[in-house]
Amino acid sequence: MQLFQLQLSALVGLALWTSSVSALFPATNATKSAGQQACSQLSKQLGSKVASVAIDPSYIVSTTYYYSEQQAENKPSCVVAPTAYSDVQSAMKTIRQYNSTLAIKAGGHQTNNYWSSVAGGVLIDFKNMKSKSFTPGSTTGYFQPGNRWDDLYQYYAQFGMVPVGGRIGGVGSGLAIGGGLSFLSAEYGLACDQFTQLDVVLPDGSLVTATKDNQYSDLLLAIKGGGNQFGIVVGYTVQVYPQDPEVYGGLLIYGADQIDAVYDQVLNFTNQNTDPKAAVIATLDVIGLPSALDLVTYPVLKGLTTFIILFNVYNGPDGQPAFTQFEKIPHLLDTRKKQPYTAVASMVDIGHFSSGSVSYRAASHNSNTPTSAATLKAAIQNFQDFANTAHGTYDILSFDVQPVAASLVQQSRARGGNAQDSVDGPYYWINYLHSSLPGLYTGVPQALAELKTAVEKTPNNATLPIFLNDANADQPILQSYHAYDKLKAAKAKYDPQNYFSTHMGGPSFTN
Ligand SMILES: Cc1cc2nc3c(=O)[nH]c(=O)nc-3n(C[C@H](O)[C@H](O)[C@H](O)COP(=O)(O)OP(=O)(O)OC[C@H]3O[C@@H](n4cnc5c(N)ncnc54)[C@H](O)[C@@H]3O)c2cc1C
């Protein structure tokens, strides 16, 4: 405690010293960066909603809480925490006036560096815009972007309703603008398919309301899965659905000896399951240690550090017969039971903390061609080979197979379509994850390059969308979407000076 007080008084002293020095030698506009100039102006306009000092608790919270550590290392000139649509408009106009860089942050889970963080510019963090509303009897609900999915599941549960959102409740609303694969997606489509109205601040600071029937329907379609490059969403109106008090859900955990059996069954499920209430994710996980320790422990523990966590969620009272074949495979643990959907969304509570510097990469493969089984086996083998050669560079590696049901694509189309404009399902997405605690691991950049090579040994099917939420920034994400021409047209119309592409991170139009 005393140590903490000493540190605090030292920090306060340092801040006072810094401010007195800057009072003696005030930075002129000529010496201030564009971000600092925008921040000075924004402080005058928005007062305490702007935090520029590194020891301001608001600044600390906004700039340290990210799922991936590398984003937390980028420190903005200031954080704007808007509470009203007009604050976002003011911020955007001032950012443009000073030609500052920016980032937009909701839950902070994007793993691509700079996609929701910025070094030296203006960070707009939605943490204080958490309103939500619902009128009983209605089929739509409203929420602001500062809500995480567990906030929304809790809120709508009191009305016996559910929105379509993240499978892990700690993830933020930005999941929906990247598409949003949910446990409920085979039944209702992606999270973005539920948008009926978006209130959007455009890159020029103007506010528009986009619906599928008005003049901004092209903007609505682009933000349905196309990401952050078209405007800043300040209010979401989405379809919500009646929800039973309990669903059936949990995890089956298998040892490495069951890899073939489980993934054969995942492929069968992808192709043969016709019950849209059943959802599965099969994650193959490998735990590692920093290099020196790993050299000793890896050969001994190898078999024990690889396991499968299979998520089974059924939007009904029990999972039979959809999951019968999975439970016949010998497993180490079965946590499945009837429980509220809110509990299902927090059964693996990894959505609230960072496990280090995280890098994602996405793959998309057919599930029902004569070569599908061989492709999946090859992808698993390549992943395991990578895990062997790269051990010592990661604390967690993961290979997550996520079926895209035929009904999911049909539900997307029935709701007006989205940016992916996908071909018919079924098929599956793989999310590859490499995570390492900063400072403990060496050789990470080399390992990430090798992971890219390993993933590309089983090339994506070029007709399938590369899922934005799971993808690496270097992948041709938007280019893989069949609505790409519409996305380019929307980009040219709503961001004619290409401001977001040149001043903010996000999916690229030039990959
Ligand atoms: C633990 C974990 C679980 C996950 N589970 C799922 C899952 O079940 N399904 C799935 O599809 N994905 C999942 N993902 C991927 C996740 O969807 C993406 O990481 C997503 O970007 C996270 O959104 P966020 O709001 O938390 O993050 P942020 O990093 O804050 O935002 C994500 C992106 O959206 C932009 N953005 C956010 N809000 C707005 C806005 N209002 N207007 C314009 N742009 C905005 C940001 O600039 C950023 O580029 C998961 C990720 C993690 C780490």
Coordinates of C-alpha atoms and ligand atoms in Angstrom, one line a residue:
M1 CA 0.0 0.0 0.0
Q2 CA 2.8 2.4 1.0
L3 CA 4.7 1.5 -2.1
F4 CA 1.6 2.2 -4.2
Q5 CA 1.2 5.7 -2.5
L6 CA 4.8 6.4 -3.1
Q7 CA 4.5 5.5 -6.8
L8 CA 1.3 7.6 -7.0
S9 CA 2.9 10.7 -5.5
A10 CA 5.9 10.2 -7.8
L11 CA 3.6 10.0 -10.8
V12 CA 1.6 13.1 -9.7
G13 CA 4.9 14.9 -9.1
L14 CA 6.1 14.0 -12.6
A15 CA 2.8 15.1 -14.1
L16 CA 3.0 18.5 -12.3
W17 CA 6.6 18.9 -13.3
T18 CA 5.7 18.1 -16.9
S19 CA 2.8 20.5 -16.9
S20 CA 4.9 23.3 -15.3
V21 CA 7.6 22.7 -17.9
S22 CA 5.1 22.8 -20.7
A23 CA 3.6 26.0 -19.1
L24 CA 7.1 27.6 -19.3
F25 CA 7.7 26.4 -22.8
P26 CA 4.1 26.0 -24.3
A27 CA 4.0 23.9 -27.4
T28 CA 3.0 26.0 -30.3
N29 CA 0.8 24.7 -33.1
A30 CA 3.9 24.5 -35.2
T31 CA 5.5 22.1 -32.8
K32 CA 2.4 20.1 -32.0
S33 CA 1.5 17.0 -34.0
A34 CA -1.8 16.9 -35.8
G35 CA -3.2 14.6 -33.1
Q36 CA -2.1 17.0 -30.3
Q37 CA -3.7 19.9 -32.1
A38 CA -6.9 18.0 -32.6
C39 CA -6.9 16.9 -29.0
S40 CA -6.3 20.5 -27.7
Q41 CA -9.3 21.7 -29.7
L42 CA -11.4 18.7 -28.7
S43 CA -10.7 19.4 -25.0
K44 CA -12.1 22.9 -25.4
Q45 CA -15.2 21.5 -27.2
L46 CA -15.9 18.3 -25.1
G47 CA -14.3 19.1 -21.8
S48 CA -14.0 16.1 -19.5
K49 CA -15.0 13.7 -22.2
V50 CA -11.4 14.1 -23.5
A51 CA -8.5 12.6 -21.6
S52 CA -5.0 13.5 -22.8
V53 CA -2.8 12.9 -19.7
A54 CA -1.2 9.5 -19.3
I55 CA -2.2 9.2 -15.6
D56 CA -5.9 10.2 -16.2
P57 CA -7.8 7.0 -15.2
S58 CA -10.0 7.4 -18.3
Y59 CA -6.9 7.4 -20.5
I60 CA -5.4 4.4 -18.7
V61 CA -8.6 2.3 -19.0
S62 CA -9.1 3.1 -22.7
T63 CA -5.5 2.5 -23.7
T64 CA -4.6 -0.5 -21.7
Y65 CA -7.7 -2.7 -22.1
Y66 CA -7.2 -4.6 -25.3
Y67 CA -7.5 -8.3 -26.0
S68 CA -4.2 -8.2 -27.8
E69 CA -1.2 -6.6 -26.1
Q70 CA 0.3 -5.1 -29.2
Q71 CA -2.8 -2.7 -29.6
A72 CA -2.3 -1.6 -26.0
E73 CA 1.2 -0.4 -26.8
N74 CA -0.1 2.3 -29.2
K75 CA -0.7 5.4 -27.2
P76 CA -3.0 8.1 -28.6
S77 CA -2.6 11.9 -28.1
C78 CA -6.0 11.7 -26.4
V79 CA -9.0 9.5 -25.8
V80 CA -12.5 10.9 -26.6
A81 CA -15.2 9.0 -24.7
P82 CA -18.4 10.4 -26.3
T83 CA -21.7 10.2 -24.5
A84 CA -23.9 11.5 -27.4
Y85 CA -24.0 11.2 -31.2
S86 CA -23.1 14.9 -31.4
D87 CA -19.8 14.3 -29.5
V88 CA -18.8 11.8 -32.2
Q89 CA -19.7 14.3 -34.9
S90 CA -17.7 17.1 -33.2
A91 CA -14.7 14.7 -32.8
M92 CA -14.8 13.6 -36.4
K93 CA -15.0 17.2 -37.7
T94 CA -12.1 18.3 -35.6
I95 CA -10.1 15.3 -36.5
R96 CA -10.6 16.2 -40.2
Q97 CA -9.8 19.9 -39.5
Y98 CA -6.4 19.0 -38.1
N99 CA -5.8 16.0 -40.4
S100 CA -5.2 13.7 -37.4
T101 CA -5.1 10.0 -37.4
L102 CA -7.8 8.1 -35.4
A103 CA -9.1 4.8 -34.2
I104 CA -12.5 3.6 -33.2
K105 CA -12.8 1.3 -30.2
A106 CA -15.8 -0.7 -28.9
G107 CA -14.8 -3.8 -27.0
G108 CA -11.1 -3.8 -28.0
H109 CA -10.9 -7.4 -29.2
Q110 CA -9.6 -6.9 -32.7
T111 CA -6.2 -8.5 -32.9
N112 CA -4.9 -6.7 -36.0
N113 CA -2.6 -3.9 -34.9
Y114 CA -4.0 -0.4 -35.3
W115 CA -7.5 -1.6 -36.2
S116 CA -8.9 -0.1 -32.9
S117 CA -5.8 1.7 -31.5
V118 CA -3.7 4.6 -32.7
A119 CA -0.2 5.9 -31.9
G120 CA -0.4 9.7 -31.5
G121 CA -3.8 10.4 -33.0
V122 CA -7.4 10.5 -31.5
L123 CA -8.9 7.3 -30.0
I124 CA -12.7 7.4 -30.0
D125 CA -13.7 4.9 -27.2
F126 CA -17.4 4.1 -26.9
K127 CA -17.1 2.9 -23.3
N128 CA -19.6 5.6 -22.1
M129 CA -22.2 5.0 -24.8
K130 CA -24.0 2.0 -23.4
S131 CA -27.7 2.9 -23.8
K132 CA -30.1 0.2 -24.9
S133 CA -33.8 -0.1 -25.2
F134 CA -36.6 -2.5 -26.0
T135 CA -40.4 -2.1 -26.2
P136 CA -42.1 -5.4 -25.1
G137 CA -43.9 -6.9 -28.0
S138 CA -41.5 -5.5 -30.5
T139 CA -39.2 -7.6 -32.7
T140 CA -36.3 -5.1 -32.7
G141 CA -34.1 -3.6 -30.1
Y142 CA -31.7 -0.6 -29.9
F143 CA -28.2 -0.4 -28.4
Q144 CA -25.2 1.8 -28.5
P145 CA -21.7 0.6 -29.4
G146 CA -20.3 0.6 -25.9
N147 CA -22.2 -2.5 -25.0
R148 CA -20.5 -5.9 -24.9
W149 CA -22.5 -8.9 -25.7
D150 CA -22.9 -10.0 -22.1
D151 CA -24.5 -6.6 -21.3
L152 CA -26.9 -7.1 -24.2
Y153 CA -27.7 -10.8 -23.3
Q154 CA -28.5 -9.8 -19.7
Y155 CA -30.6 -6.8 -20.8
Y156 CA -32.7 -8.6 -23.4
A157 CA -33.1 -11.7 -21.2
Q158 CA -35.4 -9.8 -18.8
F159 CA -37.9 -9.5 -21.8
G160 CA -37.4 -13.1 -22.8
M161 CA -35.5 -12.0 -25.9
V162 CA -32.0 -12.4 -27.3
P163 CA -29.9 -10.5 -29.9
V164 CA -27.6 -12.5 -32.2
G165 CA -24.1 -11.8 -31.1
G166 CA -20.8 -13.1 -29.8
R167 CA -20.3 -16.6 -28.5
I168 CA -18.1 -15.2 -25.7
G169 CA -20.0 -12.4 -24.0
G170 CA -17.0 -10.2 -23.1
V171 CA -16.5 -9.3 -26.8
G172 CA -17.7 -5.9 -28.0
S173 CA -20.3 -4.7 -30.5
G174 CA -17.6 -4.3 -33.2
L175 CA -18.1 -8.1 -33.7
A176 CA -21.3 -7.3 -35.6
I177 CA -19.8 -4.9 -38.2
G178 CA -17.2 -7.6 -39.0
G179 CA -20.0 -10.1 -39.6
G180 CA -20.5 -11.8 -36.3
L181 CA -20.7 -15.6 -36.1
S182 CA -23.1 -16.6 -33.2
F183 CA -24.3 -19.8 -31.7
L184 CA -27.6 -18.7 -33.2
S185 CA -26.3 -18.0 -36.7
A186 CA -27.6 -21.2 -38.4
E187 CA -31.1 -20.2 -37.1
Y188 CA -31.1 -16.5 -37.7
G189 CA -27.9 -15.5 -39.8
L190 CA -24.9 -13.5 -38.7
A191 CA -25.0 -10.7 -36.2
C192 CA -24.8 -8.1 -39.0
D193 CA -27.8 -9.7 -40.7
Q194 CA -29.9 -8.4 -37.9
F195 CA -29.3 -4.7 -38.6
T196 CA -32.5 -3.0 -39.5
Q197 CA -31.3 0.6 -38.9
L198 CA -27.8 2.0 -38.3
D199 CA -27.2 5.6 -37.1
V200 CA -23.8 6.4 -38.6
V201 CA -21.4 9.4 -38.4
L202 CA -19.8 9.6 -41.8
P203 CA -16.1 10.4 -42.2
D204 CA -17.0 14.1 -42.9
G205 CA -18.8 14.3 -39.5
S206 CA -22.4 14.3 -40.8
L207 CA -25.0 12.0 -39.2
V208 CA -27.1 9.7 -41.3
T209 CA -29.6 6.9 -40.6
A210 CA -29.3 3.9 -42.9
T211 CA -32.1 1.4 -43.5
K212 CA -32.6 -1.1 -46.2
D213 CA -35.3 1.0 -47.8
N214 CA -33.8 4.5 -47.7
Q215 CA -31.2 6.4 -49.7
Y216 CA -28.4 4.9 -47.4
S217 CA -29.3 1.3 -48.1
D218 CA -25.8 0.9 -49.7
L219 CA -24.2 2.1 -46.5
L220 CA -26.2 -0.4 -44.5
L221 CA -25.2 -3.3 -46.7
A222 CA -21.5 -2.3 -46.6
I223 CA -21.5 -2.1 -42.8
K224 CA -23.2 -5.5 -42.6
G225 CA -19.9 -7.3 -42.3
G226 CA -17.6 -5.0 -44.2
G227 CA -16.0 -3.5 -41.1
N228 CA -15.0 0.0 -40.0
Q229 CA -14.1 1.7 -43.3
F230 CA -17.4 3.4 -44.2
G231 CA -18.5 5.3 -41.1
I232 CA -18.8 5.2 -37.3
V233 CA -21.9 3.4 -36.0
V234 CA -23.3 5.3 -33.1
G235 CA -26.6 3.4 -32.7
Y236 CA -27.7 -0.1 -33.7
T237 CA -31.3 -1.2 -34.2
V238 CA -31.4 -5.0 -34.6
Q239 CA -33.8 -7.8 -34.9
V240 CA -34.1 -9.7 -31.6
Y241 CA -35.8 -13.1 -31.0
P242 CA -37.8 -14.8 -28.3
Q243 CA -35.6 -16.9 -26.1
D244 CA -36.4 -19.8 -23.8
P245 CA -35.1 -19.3 -20.2
E246 CA -32.7 -22.2 -20.7
V247 CA -30.7 -23.7 -23.6
Y248 CA -28.5 -26.7 -23.7
G249 CA -24.8 -26.0 -23.9
G250 CA -21.3 -26.7 -22.7
L251 CA -18.0 -28.2 -23.6
L252 CA -16.7 -31.6 -24.5
I253 CA -12.9 -31.9 -23.9
Y254 CA -10.9 -34.5 -25.7
G255 CA -7.2 -35.6 -25.6
A256 CA -4.9 -35.4 -28.6
D257 CA -5.6 -39.1 -29.4
Q258 CA -9.1 -38.2 -30.6
I259 CA -8.2 -35.5 -33.1
D260 CA -9.1 -37.6 -36.2
A261 CA -12.3 -38.9 -34.7
V262 CA -13.5 -35.4 -33.6
Y263 CA -12.7 -33.6 -36.8
D264 CA -14.2 -36.4 -39.0
Q265 CA -17.3 -35.8 -37.0
V266 CA -17.1 -32.0 -37.3
L267 CA -17.1 -32.5 -41.0
N268 CA -20.1 -34.8 -40.9
F269 CA -21.9 -32.3 -38.7
T270 CA -21.1 -29.5 -41.1
N271 CA -22.5 -31.5 -44.0
Q272 CA -25.3 -33.5 -42.5
N273 CA -26.8 -31.5 -39.6
T274 CA -30.1 -29.9 -40.7
D275 CA -31.2 -28.7 -37.3
P276 CA -30.4 -24.9 -37.2
K277 CA -30.7 -24.8 -33.4
A278 CA -27.4 -26.8 -33.1
A279 CA -24.0 -25.1 -33.1
V280 CA -20.5 -26.4 -32.8
I281 CA -17.0 -25.0 -32.7
A282 CA -14.1 -27.4 -32.5
T283 CA -10.9 -25.8 -31.1
L284 CA -7.6 -27.7 -31.3
D285 CA -5.4 -26.0 -28.7
V286 CA -1.7 -26.3 -27.9
I287 CA -0.2 -24.8 -24.8
G288 CA 3.5 -23.7 -24.8
L289 CA 6.1 -22.1 -22.6
P290 CA 8.9 -19.6 -23.2
S291 CA 11.9 -21.0 -25.1
A292 CA 14.3 -22.0 -22.2
L293 CA 11.6 -23.8 -20.2
D294 CA 10.0 -25.3 -23.3
L295 CA 13.2 -27.0 -24.4
V296 CA 13.0 -29.1 -21.2
T297 CA 9.3 -29.6 -20.8
Y298 CA 8.0 -29.8 -24.4
P299 CA 9.4 -33.3 -25.2
V300 CA 8.0 -34.7 -21.9
L301 CA 4.6 -32.9 -21.9
K302 CA 4.0 -32.9 -25.6
G303 CA 1.0 -35.2 -25.6
L304 CA -0.6 -33.5 -22.6
T305 CA -0.4 -29.9 -23.9
T306 CA -2.6 -30.6 -27.0
F307 CA -6.3 -31.0 -26.5
I308 CA -9.6 -30.3 -28.1
I309 CA -12.3 -28.1 -26.7
L310 CA -15.6 -28.7 -28.5
F311 CA -18.4 -26.2 -27.9
N312 CA -21.9 -27.7 -28.2
V313 CA -24.8 -25.3 -28.0
Y314 CA -28.4 -26.2 -28.8
N315 CA -31.1 -23.5 -28.7
G316 CA -33.6 -25.8 -27.0
P317 CA -33.8 -28.1 -24.0
D318 CA -31.4 -30.8 -25.1
G319 CA -28.9 -31.4 -27.9
Q320 CA -30.1 -34.8 -29.1
P321 CA -29.7 -36.1 -31.7
A322 CA -27.5 -33.3 -33.1
F323 CA -24.6 -34.0 -30.8
T324 CA -25.0 -37.7 -30.2
Q325 CA -22.0 -38.7 -32.4
F326 CA -19.7 -36.3 -30.5
E327 CA -20.4 -37.8 -27.1
K328 CA -19.7 -41.3 -28.4
I329 CA -16.1 -40.3 -28.9
P330 CA -14.1 -40.9 -25.7
H331 CA -13.7 -37.6 -23.9
L332 CA -12.0 -36.3 -20.8
L333 CA -14.8 -33.9 -19.6
D334 CA -18.4 -33.1 -20.5
T335 CA -19.8 -29.8 -19.0
R336 CA -23.0 -29.7 -21.1
K337 CA -26.2 -29.0 -19.3
K338 CA -29.3 -26.8 -19.4
Q339 CA -28.5 -23.3 -18.5
P340 CA -29.5 -19.7 -19.4
Y341 CA -28.1 -18.3 -22.6
T342 CA -26.3 -15.7 -20.6
A343 CA -24.4 -18.5 -18.8
V344 CA -23.6 -20.2 -22.1
A345 CA -22.0 -16.9 -23.3
S346 CA -19.7 -16.8 -20.3
M347 CA -18.8 -20.5 -20.1
V348 CA -15.3 -19.8 -21.4
D349 CA -14.7 -16.3 -19.9
I350 CA -11.7 -15.4 -22.1
G351 CA -13.4 -12.4 -23.5
H352 CA -12.4 -10.0 -20.7
F353 CA -8.6 -10.3 -20.5
S354 CA -5.7 -10.4 -22.8
S355 CA -3.6 -13.5 -23.2
G356 CA -0.7 -11.6 -24.7
S357 CA 0.1 -10.4 -28.2
V358 CA -2.4 -12.3 -30.3
S359 CA -2.3 -12.8 -34.0
Y360 CA -5.2 -14.3 -36.1
R361 CA -5.4 -15.8 -39.5
A362 CA -8.5 -17.1 -41.3
A363 CA -9.1 -19.9 -43.7
S364 CA -12.2 -20.9 -45.7
H365 CA -12.8 -24.4 -47.0
N366 CA -15.5 -26.5 -48.7
S367 CA -16.9 -29.3 -46.5
N368 CA -18.7 -31.4 -49.1
T369 CA -16.4 -32.1 -52.0
P370 CA -14.5 -35.4 -52.6
T371 CA -11.3 -33.7 -51.4
S372 CA -12.8 -32.0 -48.3
A373 CA -11.8 -34.7 -45.8
A374 CA -8.2 -34.7 -47.1
T375 CA -8.0 -30.9 -47.0
L376 CA -9.1 -30.8 -43.4
K377 CA -6.7 -33.6 -42.4
A378 CA -3.8 -31.7 -44.2
A379 CA -4.7 -28.5 -42.5
I380 CA -4.6 -30.2 -39.1
Q381 CA -1.3 -31.9 -39.9
N382 CA 0.2 -28.6 -41.1
F383 CA -1.0 -26.9 -37.9
Q384 CA 0.5 -29.6 -35.7
D385 CA 3.8 -29.5 -37.6
F386 CA 3.9 -25.8 -37.1
A387 CA 3.2 -26.3 -33.3
N388 CA 6.2 -28.6 -33.2
T389 CA 8.6 -26.4 -35.0
A390 CA 7.5 -23.1 -33.4
H391 CA 7.3 -24.3 -29.8
G392 CA 9.0 -21.8 -27.6
T393 CA 7.3 -18.9 -29.4
Y394 CA 3.8 -19.2 -28.0
D395 CA 1.8 -19.7 -24.9
I396 CA -1.3 -20.7 -26.8
L397 CA -1.9 -21.9 -30.4
S398 CA -5.3 -22.7 -31.5
F399 CA -7.0 -24.0 -34.7
D400 CA -10.8 -23.4 -34.5
V401 CA -13.1 -25.0 -37.0
Q402 CA -16.4 -23.2 -37.3
P403 CA -19.1 -24.7 -39.6
V404 CA -21.1 -22.3 -41.8
A405 CA -24.4 -24.0 -42.2
A406 CA -26.4 -23.9 -45.5
S407 CA -29.2 -22.3 -43.4
L408 CA -26.9 -19.5 -42.2
V409 CA -26.4 -18.3 -45.7
Q410 CA -30.1 -18.6 -46.5
Q411 CA -31.0 -16.6 -43.3
S412 CA -28.5 -13.9 -44.4
R413 CA -30.2 -13.6 -47.8
A414 CA -33.7 -13.6 -46.3
R415 CA -32.6 -10.5 -44.3
G416 CA -31.4 -8.5 -47.3
G417 CA -27.9 -9.9 -47.8
N418 CA -24.7 -8.6 -46.4
A419 CA -21.2 -7.6 -47.5
Q420 CA -20.0 -11.2 -47.8
D421 CA -22.8 -12.1 -50.3
S422 CA -21.7 -15.7 -49.7
V423 CA -22.2 -18.6 -52.0
D424 CA -24.4 -21.4 -50.7
G425 CA -23.3 -23.3 -47.6
P426 CA -22.3 -25.6 -46.1
Y427 CA -18.6 -24.9 -45.7
Y428 CA -16.3 -24.1 -42.8
W429 CA -14.1 -21.3 -41.5
I430 CA -10.8 -21.9 -39.6
N431 CA -9.5 -19.3 -37.1
Y432 CA -5.8 -19.8 -36.4
L433 CA -4.5 -18.1 -33.3
H434 CA -0.9 -17.5 -32.1
S435 CA -0.5 -15.9 -28.7
S436 CA 2.6 -15.0 -26.7
L437 CA 3.1 -12.9 -23.6
P438 CA 5.3 -9.9 -24.6
G439 CA 8.9 -10.0 -23.4
L440 CA 8.9 -13.7 -22.6
Y441 CA 9.1 -15.2 -26.1
T442 CA 11.7 -14.8 -28.8
G443 CA 11.4 -15.5 -32.5
V444 CA 7.7 -14.5 -32.7
P445 CA 7.9 -12.5 -36.0
Q446 CA 9.6 -15.5 -37.7
A447 CA 7.0 -17.9 -36.2
L448 CA 4.1 -15.7 -37.5
A449 CA 5.7 -15.8 -41.0
E450 CA 5.9 -19.6 -40.7
L451 CA 2.3 -19.8 -39.5
K452 CA 1.2 -17.9 -42.7
T453 CA 3.2 -20.4 -44.8
A454 CA 1.6 -23.3 -42.9
V455 CA -1.9 -22.0 -43.4
E456 CA -1.3 -21.3 -47.1
K457 CA -0.3 -24.9 -47.7
T458 CA -4.0 -25.7 -47.8
P459 CA -5.2 -22.8 -50.0
N460 CA -8.5 -21.1 -49.3
N461 CA -11.3 -22.0 -51.7
A462 CA -11.4 -18.7 -53.7
T463 CA -15.2 -18.6 -53.9
L464 CA -15.6 -18.5 -50.2
P465 CA -15.5 -15.4 -48.0
I466 CA -12.4 -14.9 -45.7
F467 CA -14.1 -14.1 -42.4
L468 CA -13.1 -10.5 -41.4
N469 CA -13.4 -11.2 -37.7
D470 CA -10.9 -14.0 -37.8
A471 CA -8.6 -12.6 -40.5
N472 CA -5.1 -11.2 -40.6
A473 CA -4.7 -7.7 -42.0
D474 CA -2.6 -9.0 -44.8
Q475 CA -5.3 -11.2 -46.2
P476 CA -7.6 -10.2 -49.1
I477 CA -10.7 -10.0 -46.9
L478 CA -13.0 -7.6 -48.6
Q479 CA -11.7 -8.7 -52.0
S480 CA -13.0 -12.2 -51.2
Y481 CA -16.6 -10.8 -50.7
H482 CA -18.9 -11.2 -53.6
A483 CA -20.3 -7.7 -52.8
Y484 CA -16.8 -6.2 -53.2
D485 CA -17.9 -3.9 -56.1
K486 CA -20.7 -2.6 -53.9
L487 CA -18.3 -2.1 -51.0
K488 CA -15.9 -0.1 -53.3
A489 CA -18.8 2.0 -54.5
A490 CA -20.0 2.7 -50.9
K491 CA -16.4 3.6 -49.9
A492 CA -16.1 6.1 -52.8
K493 CA -19.5 7.6 -52.0
Y494 CA -19.2 7.9 -48.2
D495 CA -15.5 8.4 -47.8
P496 CA -14.6 10.1 -51.1
Q497 CA -11.2 11.3 -49.8
N498 CA -10.4 7.9 -48.5
Y499 CA -9.8 9.4 -45.1
F500 CA -10.4 6.3 -43.1
S501 CA -8.1 4.2 -45.3
T502 CA -5.3 6.7 -45.0
H503 CA -5.7 7.8 -41.3
M504 CA -7.1 4.7 -39.6
G505 CA -6.5 1.0 -39.4
G506 CA -9.0 -1.5 -40.8
P507 CA -9.6 -4.0 -43.7
S508 CA -7.8 -2.8 -46.8
F509 CA -9.1 -2.1 -50.2
T510 CA -5.7 -2.6 -51.7
N511 CA -4.7 -6.2 -50.5
Ligands
LIG1 C1 -12.2 -14.0 -27.0 C2 -12.8 -13.7 -28.4 C3 -14.0 -14.3 -28.8 C4 -14.5 -14.0 -30.1 N1 -15.7 -14.6 -30.5 C5 -16.2 -14.3 -31.7 C6 -17.4 -14.8 -32.1 O1 -18.1 -15.6 -31.4 N2 -17.9 -14.5 -33.3 C7 -17.2 -13.6 -34.2 O2 -17.7 -13.3 -35.2 N3 -16.1 -13.1 -33.8 C8 -15.5 -13.4 -32.6 N4 -14.3 -12.8 -32.2 C9 -13.7 -11.9 -33.1 C10 -14.3 -10.5 -32.8 O3 -15.5 -10.4 -33.5 C11 -13.4 -9.4 -33.4 O4 -12.2 -9.4 -32.6 C12 -14.1 -8.0 -33.2 O5 -13.4 -7.1 -34.0 C13 -14.2 -7.6 -31.8 O6 -15.1 -6.5 -31.7 P1 -14.8 -5.5 -30.4 O7 -15.8 -4.5 -30.4 O8 -14.6 -6.3 -29.2 O9 -13.4 -4.9 -30.8 P2 -12.8 -3.5 -31.3 O10 -11.4 -3.8 -31.5 O11 -13.1 -2.4 -30.3 O12 -13.5 -3.2 -32.6 C14 -13.4 -4.1 -33.7 C15 -13.4 -3.4 -35.0 O13 -14.6 -2.7 -35.2 C16 -14.4 -1.3 -35.4 N5 -15.5 -0.7 -34.7 C17 -15.9 -1.0 -33.4 N6 -17.0 -0.3 -33.1 C18 -17.3 0.5 -34.2 C19 -18.3 1.4 -34.5 N7 -19.3 1.7 -33.6 N8 -18.3 2.0 -35.7 C20 -17.3 1.7 -36.7 N9 -16.4 0.8 -36.4 C21 -16.3 0.2 -35.2 C22 -13.1 -1.0 -34.7 O14 -12.5 0.1 -35.3 C23 -12.3 -2.3 -35.0 O15 -11.7 -2.3 -36.3 C24 -13.8 -13.1 -31.0 C25 -12.6 -12.5 -30.5 C26 -12.1 -12.8 -29.3 C27 -10.8 -12.2 -28.9

